[in-house]
Amino acid sequence: PLPGAILTRVAASHIRVGTFQFFAARQRWDQVRQLANYAIERHDPQISADNDNDPDRYLALLQEVSERQAALIANWMLVGFIHGVMNTDNMAISGETIDYGPCAYMESFSPDAVFSSIDQQGRYAYKNQPQIAQWNLTRLAETLLPLIDEDDPEGAVPKVEAILNDFIPHYEKLWLAGAQNKLGLENPSSDIDGDKLLVKDWLNLLKVHSVDYTLAWRRLADAADGNLQKLEALFPAGDILADWLARWHQRTAQQSASDTAERMRSVNPIYIPRNHLVEEALDAASEGDLAPFEELLAVLKTPFEERPTLSRYATPAPKEFMDQYETFCGT
C-alpha cells in the first residue's frame, strides 16, 4: 500500500465545466439553470439579477468565464506551466488552476513539452493549452444554449460563437502584454508587430538552443543591468545573441537600465517548483521527512527574490532526469 494523506482544498468554488456537463448530459435543464444562477451569484454578482431567467445573463456568464480563462492560460504560458490534464472536469469556472496532479514546469524551452504519463498523444502539450481551454469553453457553451434560447437552442449558437471566437485573440493580447513586461518594455509600442517579432525571435532562440525557459528570462534582466555573462552562459559560444540583443536594446533605449532590470525581475521568477526538487521532496515525505518539502515551499513563497545561498533551487535538473521525467495524477 502507498502512503496517503488527507488534504483540504480551498478555492473560490469547485464548480467546473464538467459540473454543467453532468446535468446537461441528463437533460436536467432546471438544474443547469440553478447551477448557472448560483455560479453568477457566487462569482459574477455584477451580472444583472433582476430576472433569473434573463437569457443575456447566461451569455454574460460565458463571457466572464472566458475572460478569466484567457487570463489564467496566459499566465500559465508566461511562466512555463503545463497543467497536464485539461479535461472539462479540471477547468474551474472561477478561473483558478485546479486538479493539476500531473503538472510540471517546463525547463528547456519546447512548445511540444509534455510530462503527463496519461497524455501520450500530447493533447495537453504546452503549446496546445490555449486551444484546449477554448475547446472546454465550447463544451460549457453547449450546456448553456437551452438557457440562452429555450425555444430554439440552435438559434443561440451565433451568440455563443462570437464569445468563443474572441477567446484566442483575447488570450493573445494578454499573453503579448505579459511577454512585453517580461522583456522589460516600459511603454506600449505603436509597433505591435515589431514587439511580437521581438518576442517570437527570443523564444525561437530559446527553442533552437534548448535554453532553460525560466533562467533565460531572469538572466535577460541581468543583461538589462549590463551583465551579459550569466545570459551568454546559457547559450553555446559565439555571437548567437548579438543581433537580437541589439534590437532589444534599441527598443528599450529610452528607458532607465536599472528600472528596466528591476521591473523584469519583478515578473520573471528565479525560483519555480523544479521537477527534480519536487520529486526529491516527495521521496523524502514518503519516508516521513517533510524538511525538503518545507524548505522548497519557503523558497517558492518569494520566487522573484534571488538569494545566493539558494542557488540549488534555481539550477535546472540534469538532462538525464528530464529526458525520462513523467508526472502522474498522484504527483
XYZ file of C-alpha atoms in Angstrom:
331
model
C 0.000 0.000 0.000
C 1.095 3.558 -0.741
C 1.261 6.210 1.969
C -1.591 8.688 1.777
C -2.752 11.971 3.200
C -5.916 13.925 3.798
C -5.877 17.372 2.215
C -8.317 20.252 2.398
C -8.535 22.200 -0.830
C -9.684 25.805 -0.702
C -10.891 27.671 -3.778
C -13.362 30.360 -4.774
C -15.521 27.389 -5.707
C -15.129 23.891 -7.071
C -17.609 24.373 -9.908
C -16.129 23.060 -13.122
C -17.197 22.954 -16.754
C -17.817 19.276 -16.087
C -20.341 20.168 -13.382
C -22.514 21.817 -16.014
C -21.992 18.868 -18.360
C -23.142 16.422 -15.693
C -26.635 17.912 -15.602
C -26.790 18.776 -19.310
C -25.945 15.203 -20.325
C -29.029 14.084 -18.400
C -31.097 16.926 -19.894
C -31.781 18.249 -16.426
C -32.070 21.817 -17.628
C -33.659 23.128 -14.449
C -30.541 22.033 -12.577
C -28.302 23.595 -15.234
C -30.185 26.864 -14.767
C -29.973 26.571 -10.986
C -26.238 25.911 -11.210
C -25.693 28.813 -13.603
C -27.642 31.182 -11.368
C -25.650 30.043 -8.351
C -22.388 30.499 -10.273
C -23.402 34.028 -11.230
C -24.341 34.859 -7.651
C -21.061 33.466 -6.345
C -18.573 34.626 -8.976
C -20.209 37.360 -11.024
C -22.776 39.206 -8.904
C -22.336 42.248 -11.135
C -24.404 40.425 -13.767
C -27.994 41.625 -13.595
C -30.035 39.659 -11.095
C -33.342 41.340 -11.873
C -34.567 38.252 -13.667
C -33.085 34.819 -13.063
C -34.420 33.704 -16.431
C -32.960 36.565 -18.476
C -31.107 34.827 -21.347
C -28.489 37.575 -21.540
C -27.189 36.750 -18.066
C -26.049 33.324 -19.273
C -24.218 34.864 -22.201
C -22.634 37.240 -19.712
C -21.595 34.287 -17.552
C -19.928 32.620 -20.536
C -18.151 35.891 -21.327
C -16.837 36.236 -17.766
C -15.644 32.629 -17.593
C -13.964 33.001 -20.986
C -12.114 36.140 -19.915
C -10.945 34.525 -16.682
C -9.653 31.504 -18.538
C -7.832 33.651 -21.082
C -6.021 35.439 -18.250
C -5.229 32.174 -16.472
C -3.845 30.401 -19.535
C -1.789 33.457 -20.482
C -0.183 33.369 -17.039
C 0.477 29.627 -17.349
C 2.207 30.141 -20.664
C 4.257 33.074 -19.442
C 5.818 31.063 -16.603
C 6.108 27.762 -18.488
C 3.446 25.876 -16.538
C 1.994 22.717 -18.069
C -1.230 21.554 -16.436
C -1.098 18.051 -17.866
C -4.761 17.006 -17.785
C -7.029 19.775 -19.051
C -10.269 17.840 -19.406
C -13.501 19.736 -18.759
C -13.827 18.393 -15.225
C -10.491 20.028 -14.424
C -11.430 23.534 -15.559
C -12.870 25.709 -12.797
C -15.224 28.472 -13.863
C -13.643 30.669 -11.182
C -10.539 30.985 -13.352
C -8.307 29.258 -10.806
C -5.905 26.417 -11.541
C -7.446 23.192 -10.265
C -6.809 19.426 -10.430
C -3.248 19.714 -11.708
C -1.937 16.402 -10.388
C 0.368 15.635 -13.336
C 1.518 19.227 -13.802
C 5.103 20.291 -14.390
C 7.131 23.384 -15.145
C 8.991 23.437 -18.418
C 12.763 23.638 -18.165
C 14.413 23.671 -21.620
C 12.037 25.630 -23.818
C 9.979 23.388 -26.066
C 6.479 24.221 -27.302
C 5.853 20.467 -27.549
C 6.712 19.805 -23.897
C 4.587 17.074 -22.288
C 5.222 15.384 -18.951
C 1.936 13.733 -18.017
C 2.026 9.942 -18.245
C -1.618 9.913 -19.356
C -1.036 12.344 -22.240
C 0.779 10.095 -24.670
C -0.587 11.951 -27.714
C 0.403 15.397 -26.472
C -3.136 16.741 -26.440
C -2.323 18.900 -23.418
C 1.194 19.893 -24.502
C 2.428 23.347 -23.538
C 1.645 24.862 -26.940
C -1.879 23.387 -27.033
C -3.157 24.788 -23.746
C -4.913 27.882 -25.183
C -6.753 25.817 -27.795
C -7.772 23.204 -25.235
C -9.149 25.939 -22.995
C -11.209 27.204 -25.923
C -12.450 23.657 -26.589
C -13.516 23.340 -22.946
C -15.331 26.661 -23.102
C -17.183 25.408 -26.161
C -18.418 22.481 -24.094
C -19.597 24.934 -21.426
C -21.379 26.993 -24.071
C -23.217 23.898 -25.275
C -24.725 23.395 -21.836
C -25.944 26.998 -21.741
C -27.653 27.053 -25.152
C -31.095 25.947 -23.827
C -30.890 28.680 -21.187
C -29.988 31.357 -23.692
C -32.818 30.389 -26.047
C -35.242 27.912 -24.533
C -37.421 27.690 -27.661
C -34.591 27.400 -30.177
C -31.231 26.459 -28.601
C -29.614 26.223 -32.033
C -30.609 29.821 -32.618
C -28.317 30.831 -29.762
C -25.257 29.322 -31.446
C -24.151 32.525 -33.243
C -24.279 34.420 -29.946
C -22.006 31.993 -28.119
C -19.740 31.624 -31.151
C -18.999 35.340 -31.005
C -17.699 34.888 -27.458
C -15.808 31.689 -28.225
C -14.193 33.125 -31.345
C -12.888 36.045 -29.314
C -11.141 33.782 -26.815
C -7.863 33.245 -28.694
C -7.468 36.916 -29.735
C -8.150 37.981 -26.136
C -5.683 35.400 -24.816
C -3.043 36.510 -27.328
C -3.484 40.141 -26.301
C -2.991 39.260 -22.629
C -0.063 36.978 -23.395
C 1.683 39.619 -25.505
C 1.234 42.220 -22.776
C 2.770 39.776 -20.311
C 5.648 38.982 -22.656
C 6.304 42.696 -23.149
C 6.516 43.053 -19.374
C 8.889 40.099 -19.162
C 11.104 41.785 -21.766
C 11.040 44.996 -19.744
C 9.296 47.022 -22.430
C 8.110 50.040 -20.497
C 5.778 51.841 -22.873
C 3.176 50.339 -25.171
C 4.684 50.338 -28.618
C 2.965 51.756 -31.660
C 4.775 48.963 -33.471
C 2.876 45.988 -32.045
C 4.077 43.771 -34.876
C 7.650 44.718 -34.035
C 7.172 43.695 -30.407
C 5.524 40.445 -31.477
C 8.505 39.664 -33.687
C 10.941 40.535 -30.907
C 9.189 38.082 -28.574
C 8.883 35.422 -31.276
C 12.571 35.607 -32.169
C 13.575 35.473 -28.490
C 11.541 32.323 -27.948
C 12.960 30.821 -31.113
C 16.475 31.334 -29.747
C 15.465 29.504 -26.575
C 13.901 26.684 -28.581
C 16.754 26.187 -31.048
C 19.369 26.109 -28.303
C 17.260 24.243 -25.688
C 17.758 27.004 -23.144
C 16.154 26.885 -19.714
C 12.986 28.954 -20.020
C 12.966 30.403 -16.509
C 16.657 31.263 -16.318
C 16.688 32.807 -19.796
C 14.157 35.454 -18.840
C 15.811 36.070 -15.484
C 19.310 36.414 -16.934
C 17.958 38.771 -19.564
C 17.094 41.053 -16.645
C 20.766 40.898 -15.630
C 21.673 41.851 -19.198
C 19.483 44.936 -18.848
C 21.799 45.921 -15.994
C 24.825 45.409 -18.234
C 25.765 41.922 -17.000
C 25.738 39.729 -20.101
C 27.847 36.885 -18.741
C 25.068 34.966 -16.996
C 22.837 35.194 -20.056
C 25.550 34.212 -22.512
C 26.458 31.227 -20.319
C 23.059 29.708 -21.130
C 23.804 29.627 -24.865
C 26.502 27.958 -26.964
C 29.608 30.043 -27.551
C 29.540 32.666 -30.269
C 27.561 35.751 -31.168
C 24.223 33.947 -31.207
C 22.500 36.679 -29.228
C 24.161 39.734 -30.755
C 21.571 40.642 -33.390
C 18.600 40.051 -31.124
C 20.155 41.945 -28.215
C 20.840 44.907 -30.496
C 17.148 45.054 -31.428
C 16.103 44.699 -27.774
C 18.465 47.475 -26.661
C 17.123 49.697 -29.412
C 13.563 49.060 -28.217
C 14.484 49.903 -24.591
C 16.913 52.725 -25.385
C 14.730 55.449 -23.869
C 14.317 53.577 -20.578
C 16.399 53.586 -17.418
C 18.508 50.409 -17.461
C 18.235 49.880 -13.709
C 14.476 50.454 -13.726
C 14.089 48.044 -16.629
C 16.092 45.360 -14.841
C 14.156 45.833 -11.607
C 10.832 45.638 -13.411
C 11.901 42.478 -15.251
C 12.958 40.811 -12.016
C 9.531 41.551 -10.566
C 7.792 39.438 -13.230
C 10.426 36.827 -14.115
C 10.847 34.334 -11.254
C 14.232 32.939 -10.377
C 12.670 30.023 -8.486
C 9.993 27.653 -9.775
C 8.983 24.197 -8.488
C 11.716 22.458 -10.463
C 10.688 18.929 -11.209
C 13.687 17.178 -9.673
C 13.253 19.163 -6.456
C 9.562 18.284 -6.325
C 10.464 14.606 -6.697
C 13.118 14.967 -4.022
C 10.548 16.459 -1.644
C 8.010 13.743 -2.491
C 10.505 10.949 -1.919
C 11.570 12.383 1.427
C 7.975 12.950 2.538
C 7.149 9.349 1.666
C 9.823 8.357 4.167
C 8.397 10.670 6.810
C 10.822 13.558 6.284
C 8.985 16.795 5.449
C 12.057 19.041 5.683
C 12.810 19.148 1.912
C 9.169 19.985 1.213
C 9.101 22.740 3.818
C 12.375 24.193 2.534
C 11.136 24.162 -1.063
C 7.861 25.768 -0.033
C 9.694 28.524 1.833
C 11.770 29.319 -1.259
C 8.737 29.377 -3.545
C 6.895 31.846 -1.344
C 9.233 34.562 -2.668
C 10.032 33.357 -6.202
C 11.287 36.711 -7.513
C 13.843 37.392 -4.765
C 17.199 35.877 -5.705
C 19.338 34.714 -2.800
C 22.889 33.430 -3.412
C 22.579 30.742 -0.734
C 19.651 29.163 -2.604
C 21.347 28.576 -5.950
C 20.406 24.881 -5.975
C 16.750 25.875 -6.213
C 17.471 27.822 -9.401
C 19.573 25.103 -11.008
C 17.918 23.112 -13.815
C 17.534 19.379 -13.445
C 20.191 17.153 -15.022
C 19.384 16.379 -18.656
C 19.170 12.661 -17.966
C 16.486 13.350 -15.354
C 14.352 15.455 -17.683
C 14.746 13.021 -20.587
C 12.845 10.359 -18.657
C 10.697 12.506 -16.376
C 6.985 11.706 -16.204
C 4.272 13.038 -13.935
C 1.246 11.185 -12.640
C -2.176 12.111 -11.301
C -0.880 11.445 -7.799
C 2.109 13.769 -8.147
